[in-house]
Amino acid sequence: MNIVIVSTPAHAERLAARIVADRVAKEPSLVLGCATGGTMEGVYDALVTMATAEAVDFSRVRTFNLDEYVGVATDDERSYYHYMNERFFSRVNLDPANCHVPDGSAPDPEAEAAAFEAKIAKAGGVGLQLLGIGNNGHIGFNEPLSSFASRTRVQPLAPRTREQNAPHFGGDPAAVPATALTMGVGTILESKEALLVATGAHKANILATTLEGPITGVVTATALHLHPDCTVIADEAAAAGLALTDFYRATAAAHPRLGRYEHLFD
Ligand code: F6R
């Protein structure tokens, strides 16, 4: 696990975008795992700005999103497909046929989940997986006690998650769909590289629990300690609860791959 602490959310977004853009330049047919949520909005903005300025070519990149609400159709503006299309897919030269988001309106959600998992496998697995972290430690919509071996499936949403996402559903947690399709923890752990972005003081407790607490099924993100190549980018507010920050800063600066981004840390 690598932890990079940067000064502000803008720095975190820029660094995450830089890592993705450099990876696409190096590997034009990258399989990119995408996350949604508030944290990722700035990451996609920064990535689109970079892609436009530097003519980053996404034409062969394939994307797979982490999750989608069950019962919410692609053309619904509350869908994650809509979010992705507005913020990323339509703003770079991605081929729409290469962009995969689970279909929340599929008549058989479990079959849709299995088909989505099979598509990821057929693409050779995810190369670089972007992640946010929920207030309860979920990654994707893998809620507490999701098996670390889980695959893409239908997952009931925890009350805390429905509260967190209520603003997108008129402010009423009960209006947030009760279930979602999500990539599994096992699927995420098989990505070649994972990049988790956490910004803001409201993420400080869960980030400290995740990074410096024990591995536990109650905090799904702790599964990332089992990932062979996971980097966490946190701004100072989100990193405020961490004990070993001096060590993390020194390690990131000396890291052969991350160290060359040191000029973007502050
Ligand atoms: C969304 C997703 C979630 C979010 C998490 C953080 O696709 O997978 O795990 O990344 O809930 O959301 P924000 O960034 O809104 O705090």
GROMACS .gro file of C-alpha atoms and ligand atoms in nm:
model
  282
    1MET     CA    1   0.000   0.000   0.000
    2ASN     CA    2   0.132   0.345  -0.095
    3ILE     CA    3  -0.009   0.659   0.063
    4VAL     CA    4   0.044   0.995  -0.101
    5ILE     CA    5  -0.055   1.300   0.100
    6VAL     CA    6  -0.111   1.618  -0.098
    7SER     CA    7  -0.218   1.959   0.025
    8THR     CA    8  -0.563   2.016  -0.125
    9PRO     CA    9  -0.845   1.833  -0.306
   10ALA     CA   10  -0.732   2.004  -0.629
   11HIS     CA   11  -0.385   1.853  -0.585
   12ALA     CA   12  -0.538   1.508  -0.526
   13GLU     CA   13  -0.756   1.539  -0.836
   14ARG     CA   14  -0.467   1.659  -1.051
   15LEU     CA   15  -0.236   1.383  -0.932
   16ALA     CA   16  -0.496   1.111  -0.990
   17ALA     CA   17  -0.569   1.252  -1.337
   18ARG     CA   18  -0.195   1.271  -1.415
   19ILE     CA   19  -0.147   0.907  -1.320
   20VAL     CA   20  -0.440   0.798  -1.540
   21ALA     CA   21  -0.331   1.013  -1.836
   22ASP     CA   22   0.029   0.886  -1.817
   23ARG     CA   23  -0.093   0.530  -1.793
   24VAL     CA   24  -0.314   0.571  -2.103
   25ALA     CA   25  -0.021   0.722  -2.294
   26LYS     CA   26   0.188   0.418  -2.200
   27GLU     CA   27  -0.087   0.160  -2.249
   28PRO     CA   28  -0.335   0.286  -2.514
   29SER     CA   29  -0.575  -0.005  -2.472
   30LEU     CA   30  -0.581   0.019  -2.092
   31VAL     CA   31  -0.882  -0.129  -1.912
   32LEU     CA   32  -0.978   0.154  -1.678
   33GLY     CA   33  -1.204   0.087  -1.381
   34CYS     CA   34  -1.414   0.395  -1.308
   35ALA     CA   35  -1.579   0.519  -0.989
   36THR     CA   36  -1.845   0.787  -0.947
   37GLY     CA   37  -1.933   1.011  -0.650
   38GLY     CA   38  -1.838   1.360  -0.542
   39THR     CA   39  -1.467   1.290  -0.506
   40MET     CA   40  -1.438   1.171  -0.863
   41GLU     CA   41  -1.608   1.476  -1.014
   42GLY     CA   42  -1.288   1.681  -0.982
   43VAL     CA   43  -1.075   1.389  -1.100
   44TYR     CA   44  -1.271   1.363  -1.425
   45ASP     CA   45  -1.263   1.741  -1.472
   46ALA     CA   46  -0.884   1.741  -1.432
   47LEU     CA   47  -0.851   1.440  -1.662
   48VAL     CA   48  -1.065   1.598  -1.933
   49THR     CA   49  -0.862   1.922  -1.909
   50MET     CA   50  -0.538   1.724  -1.943
   51ALA     CA   51  -0.672   1.507  -2.223
   52THR     CA   52  -0.781   1.815  -2.416
   53ALA     CA   53  -0.455   2.006  -2.364
   54GLU     CA   54  -0.230   1.708  -2.438
   55ALA     CA   55  -0.447   1.521  -2.691
   56VAL     CA   56  -0.448   1.208  -2.475
   57ASP     CA   57  -0.593   0.934  -2.694
   58PHE     CA   58  -0.870   0.731  -2.527
   59SER     CA   59  -0.991   0.573  -2.852
   60ARG     CA   60  -0.874   0.225  -2.755
   61VAL     CA   61  -0.928   0.252  -2.378
   62ARG     CA   62  -1.200   0.029  -2.235
   63THR     CA   63  -1.383   0.136  -1.919
   64PHE     CA   64  -1.578  -0.059  -1.659
   65ASN     CA   65  -1.768   0.122  -1.387
   66LEU     CA   66  -1.789  -0.006  -1.034
   67ASP     CA   67  -2.160   0.019  -0.979
   68GLU     CA   68  -2.512   0.127  -1.070
   69TYR     CA   69  -2.843   0.151  -0.883
   70VAL     CA   70  -3.088  -0.132  -0.951
   71GLY     CA   71  -3.404   0.004  -1.111
   72VAL     CA   72  -3.241   0.321  -1.244
   73ALA     CA   73  -3.217   0.322  -1.624
   74THR     CA   74  -2.921   0.447  -1.826
   75ASP     CA   75  -3.110   0.756  -1.948
   76ASP     CA   76  -3.222   0.854  -1.595
   77GLU     CA   77  -3.021   1.155  -1.485
   78ARG     CA   78  -2.970   0.996  -1.142
   79SER     CA   79  -2.796   0.697  -1.301
   80TYR     CA   80  -2.423   0.649  -1.279
   81TYR     CA   81  -2.423   0.599  -1.656
   82HIS     CA   82  -2.555   0.954  -1.692
   83TYR     CA   83  -2.295   1.085  -1.446
   84MET     CA   84  -2.015   0.914  -1.640
   85ASN     CA   85  -2.138   1.027  -1.978
   86GLU     CA   86  -2.175   1.390  -1.867
   87ARG     CA   87  -1.845   1.409  -1.682
   88PHE     CA   88  -1.612   1.186  -1.877
   89PHE     CA   89  -1.725   0.957  -2.163
   90SER     CA   90  -1.862   1.231  -2.388
   91ARG     CA   91  -1.578   1.475  -2.312
   92VAL     CA   92  -1.287   1.265  -2.440
   93ASN     CA   93  -1.252   1.046  -2.748
   94LEU     CA   94  -1.368   0.726  -2.578
   95ASP     CA   95  -1.562   0.491  -2.805
   96PRO     CA   96  -1.910   0.454  -2.645
   97ALA     CA   97  -1.895   0.083  -2.734
   98ASN     CA   98  -1.592   0.055  -2.502
   99CYS     CA   99  -1.767   0.213  -2.202
  100HIS     CA  100  -1.933  -0.034  -1.968
  101VAL     CA  101  -2.161   0.053  -1.678
  102PRO     CA  102  -2.383  -0.219  -1.527
  103ASP     CA  103  -2.740  -0.176  -1.656
  104GLY     CA  104  -2.959  -0.093  -1.356
  105SER     CA  105  -3.275  -0.150  -1.560
  106ALA     CA  106  -3.183  -0.505  -1.670
  107PRO     CA  107  -3.484  -0.735  -1.617
  108ASP     CA  108  -3.264  -0.991  -1.442
  109PRO     CA  109  -3.008  -0.797  -1.232
  110GLU     CA  110  -2.819  -1.110  -1.120
  111ALA     CA  111  -2.777  -1.215  -1.485
  112GLU     CA  112  -2.662  -0.862  -1.568
  113ALA     CA  113  -2.406  -0.885  -1.286
  114ALA     CA  114  -2.272  -1.218  -1.413
  115ALA     CA  115  -2.254  -1.083  -1.770
  116PHE     CA  116  -2.068  -0.773  -1.649
  117GLU     CA  117  -1.814  -0.983  -1.460
  118ALA     CA  118  -1.767  -1.199  -1.772
  119LYS     CA  119  -1.706  -0.886  -1.984
  120ILE     CA  120  -1.434  -0.772  -1.743
  121ALA     CA  121  -1.270  -1.114  -1.762
  122LYS     CA  122  -1.292  -1.112  -2.144
  123ALA     CA  123  -1.118  -0.772  -2.147
  124GLY     CA  124  -0.832  -0.929  -1.950
  125GLY     CA  125  -0.929  -0.780  -1.612
  126VAL     CA  126  -0.904  -0.421  -1.496
  127GLY     CA  127  -0.562  -0.259  -1.545
  128LEU     CA  128  -0.610   0.053  -1.334
  129GLN     CA  129  -0.904   0.080  -1.094
  130LEU     CA  130  -1.015   0.421  -0.963
  131LEU     CA  131  -1.184   0.410  -0.623
  132GLY     CA  132  -1.349   0.644  -0.377
  133ILE     CA  133  -1.433   0.545  -0.020
  134GLY     CA  134  -1.775   0.568   0.144
  135ASN     CA  135  -1.823   0.699   0.497
  136ASN     CA  136  -1.879   0.339   0.609
  137GLY     CA  137  -1.568   0.215   0.430
  138HIS     CA  138  -1.739   0.076   0.122
  139ILE     CA  139  -1.555   0.055  -0.208
  140GLY     CA  140  -1.786   0.034  -0.505
  141PHE     CA  141  -2.110  -0.054  -0.330
  142ASN     CA  142  -1.947  -0.332  -0.133
  143GLU     CA  143  -2.114  -0.267   0.199
  144PRO     CA  144  -1.997  -0.400   0.540
  145LEU     CA  145  -1.939  -0.776   0.545
  146SER     CA  146  -1.914  -0.804   0.167
  147SER     CA  147  -1.702  -1.112   0.108
  148PHE     CA  148  -1.347  -1.029   0.008
  149ALA     CA  149  -1.396  -1.297  -0.261
  150SER     CA  150  -1.720  -1.140  -0.392
  151ARG     CA  151  -1.784  -1.080  -0.762
  152THR     CA  152  -2.015  -0.842  -0.945
  153ARG     CA  153  -2.357  -0.894  -0.792
  154VAL     CA  154  -2.670  -0.735  -0.647
  155GLN     CA  155  -2.593  -0.575  -0.310
  156PRO     CA  156  -2.840  -0.424  -0.061
  157LEU     CA  157  -2.735  -0.069   0.026
  158ALA     CA  158  -2.656   0.014   0.389
  159PRO     CA  159  -2.868   0.285   0.560
  160ARG     CA  160  -2.556   0.506   0.585
  161THR     CA  161  -2.498   0.482   0.211
  162ARG     CA  162  -2.860   0.567   0.133
  163GLU     CA  163  -2.822   0.871   0.361
  164GLN     CA  164  -2.493   0.969   0.193
  165ASN     CA  165  -2.651   0.952  -0.153
  166ALA     CA  166  -2.993   1.097  -0.063
  167PRO     CA  167  -2.910   1.443  -0.205
  168HIS     CA  168  -2.929   1.289  -0.554
  169PHE     CA  169  -3.277   1.153  -0.479
  170GLY     CA  170  -3.454   1.462  -0.350
  171GLY     CA  171  -3.291   1.446  -0.005
  172ASP     CA  172  -3.489   1.141   0.108
  173PRO     CA  173  -3.283   0.830   0.199
  174ALA     CA  174  -3.592   0.614   0.145
  175ALA     CA  175  -3.600   0.733  -0.219
  176VAL     CA  176  -3.250   0.595  -0.281
  177PRO     CA  177  -3.278   0.251  -0.441
  178ALA     CA  178  -3.250  -0.029  -0.186
  179THR     CA  179  -3.009  -0.233  -0.398
  180ALA     CA  180  -2.730  -0.176  -0.648
  181LEU     CA  181  -2.517  -0.373  -0.888
  182THR     CA  182  -2.155  -0.358  -0.780
  183MET     CA  183  -1.825  -0.503  -0.885
  184GLY     CA  184  -1.714  -0.740  -0.611
  185VAL     CA  185  -1.428  -0.697  -0.367
  186GLY     CA  186  -1.262  -0.998  -0.532
  187THR     CA  187  -1.298  -0.832  -0.873
  188ILE     CA  188  -1.142  -0.512  -0.741
  189LEU     CA  189  -0.857  -0.703  -0.574
  190GLU     CA  190  -0.774  -0.861  -0.909
  191SER     CA  191  -0.716  -0.523  -1.077
  192LYS     CA  192  -0.350  -0.480  -1.162
  193GLU     CA  193  -0.333  -0.141  -0.992
  194ALA     CA  194  -0.581   0.041  -0.767
  195LEU     CA  195  -0.593   0.414  -0.703
  196LEU     CA  196  -0.815   0.534  -0.418
  197VAL     CA  197  -0.878   0.907  -0.380
  198ALA     CA  198  -1.007   1.052  -0.051
  199THR     CA  199  -1.050   1.423   0.015
  200GLY     CA  200  -1.204   1.633   0.290
  201ALA     CA  201  -1.221   1.622   0.669
  202HIS     CA  202  -1.533   1.402   0.658
  203LYS     CA  203  -1.313   1.118   0.525
  204ALA     CA  204  -1.047   1.146   0.800
  205ASN     CA  205  -1.197   0.889   1.041
  206ILE     CA  206  -1.275   0.623   0.784
  207LEU     CA  207  -0.938   0.668   0.615
  208ALA     CA  208  -0.748   0.623   0.944
  209THR     CA  209  -0.961   0.317   1.028
  210THR     CA  210  -0.900   0.172   0.683
  211LEU     CA  211  -0.529   0.239   0.656
  212GLU     CA  212  -0.408   0.197   1.013
  213GLY     CA  213  -0.672  -0.030   1.169
  214PRO     CA  214  -0.704  -0.406   1.138
  215ILE     CA  215  -0.828  -0.579   0.825
  216THR     CA  216  -1.196  -0.647   0.884
  217GLY     CA  217  -1.501  -0.739   0.681
  218VAL     CA  218  -1.692  -0.461   0.857
  219VAL     CA  219  -1.479  -0.203   0.674
  220THR     CA  220  -1.465  -0.335   0.321
  221ALA     CA  221  -1.190  -0.096   0.209
  222THR     CA  222  -0.949  -0.272   0.447
  223ALA     CA  223  -0.945  -0.551   0.185
  224LEU     CA  224  -0.716  -0.319  -0.014
  225HIS     CA  225  -0.430  -0.422   0.217
  226LEU     CA  226  -0.447  -0.749   0.024
  227HIS     CA  227  -0.409  -0.569  -0.310
  228PRO     CA  228  -0.058  -0.603  -0.454
  229ASP     CA  229  -0.041  -0.248  -0.594
  230CYS     CA  230  -0.277  -0.003  -0.427
  231THR     CA  231  -0.210   0.370  -0.392
  232VAL     CA  232  -0.417   0.601  -0.177
  233ILE     CA  233  -0.410   0.972  -0.259
  234ALA     CA  234  -0.539   1.181   0.031
  235ASP     CA  235  -0.547   1.553   0.085
  236GLU     CA  236  -0.427   1.684   0.421
  237ALA     CA  237  -0.780   1.708   0.561
  238ALA     CA  238  -0.855   1.343   0.482
  239ALA     CA  239  -0.512   1.237   0.611
  240ALA     CA  240  -0.555   1.424   0.941
  241GLY     CA  241  -0.629   1.109   1.144
  242LEU     CA  242  -0.323   0.916   1.025
  243ALA     CA  243  -0.040   0.851   1.272
  244LEU     CA  244   0.254   0.774   1.043
  245THR     CA  245   0.234   1.064   0.798
  246ASP     CA  246   0.607   1.146   0.803
  247PHE     CA  247   0.685   0.789   0.702
  248TYR     CA  248   0.419   0.791   0.426
  249ARG     CA  249   0.548   1.121   0.285
  250ALA     CA  250   0.908   0.995   0.275
  251THR     CA  251   0.805   0.661   0.124
  252ALA     CA  252   0.594   0.824  -0.149
  253ALA     CA  253   0.876   1.063  -0.243
  254ALA     CA  254   1.120   0.771  -0.269
  255HIS     CA  255   0.879   0.542  -0.457
  256PRO     CA  256   1.015   0.461  -0.804
  257ARG     CA  257   0.684   0.527  -0.981
  258LEU     CA  258   0.512   0.780  -0.751
  259GLY     CA  259   0.825   0.976  -0.663
  260ARG     CA  260   0.841   1.129  -1.009
  261TYR     CA  261   0.514   1.309  -0.931
  262GLU     CA  262   0.659   1.475  -0.620
  263HIS     CA  263   0.624   1.821  -0.777
  264LEU     CA  264   0.246   1.765  -0.771
  265PHE     CA  265   0.226   1.685  -0.398
  266ASP     CA  266   0.211   2.045  -0.272
  267F6R     C1  267  -1.926   0.516  -0.662
  267F6R     C2  268  -1.863   0.433  -0.561
  267F6R     C3  269  -1.858   0.469  -0.416
  267F6R     C4  270  -1.800   0.609  -0.392
  267F6R     C5  271  -1.799   0.642  -0.242
  267F6R     C6  272  -1.746   0.781  -0.214
  267F6R     O1  273  -1.910   0.459  -0.790
  267F6R     O2  274  -1.815   0.332  -0.597
  267F6R     O3  275  -1.783   0.373  -0.348
  267F6R     O4  276  -1.671   0.615  -0.445
  267F6R     O5  277  -1.927   0.630  -0.190
  267F6R     O6  278  -1.834   0.875  -0.262
  267F6R     P1  279  -1.802   1.033  -0.253
  267F6R     O7  280  -1.687   1.058  -0.340
  267F6R     O8  281  -1.929   1.098  -0.304
  267F6R     O9  282  -1.775   1.060  -0.108
   0.00000   0.00000   0.00000
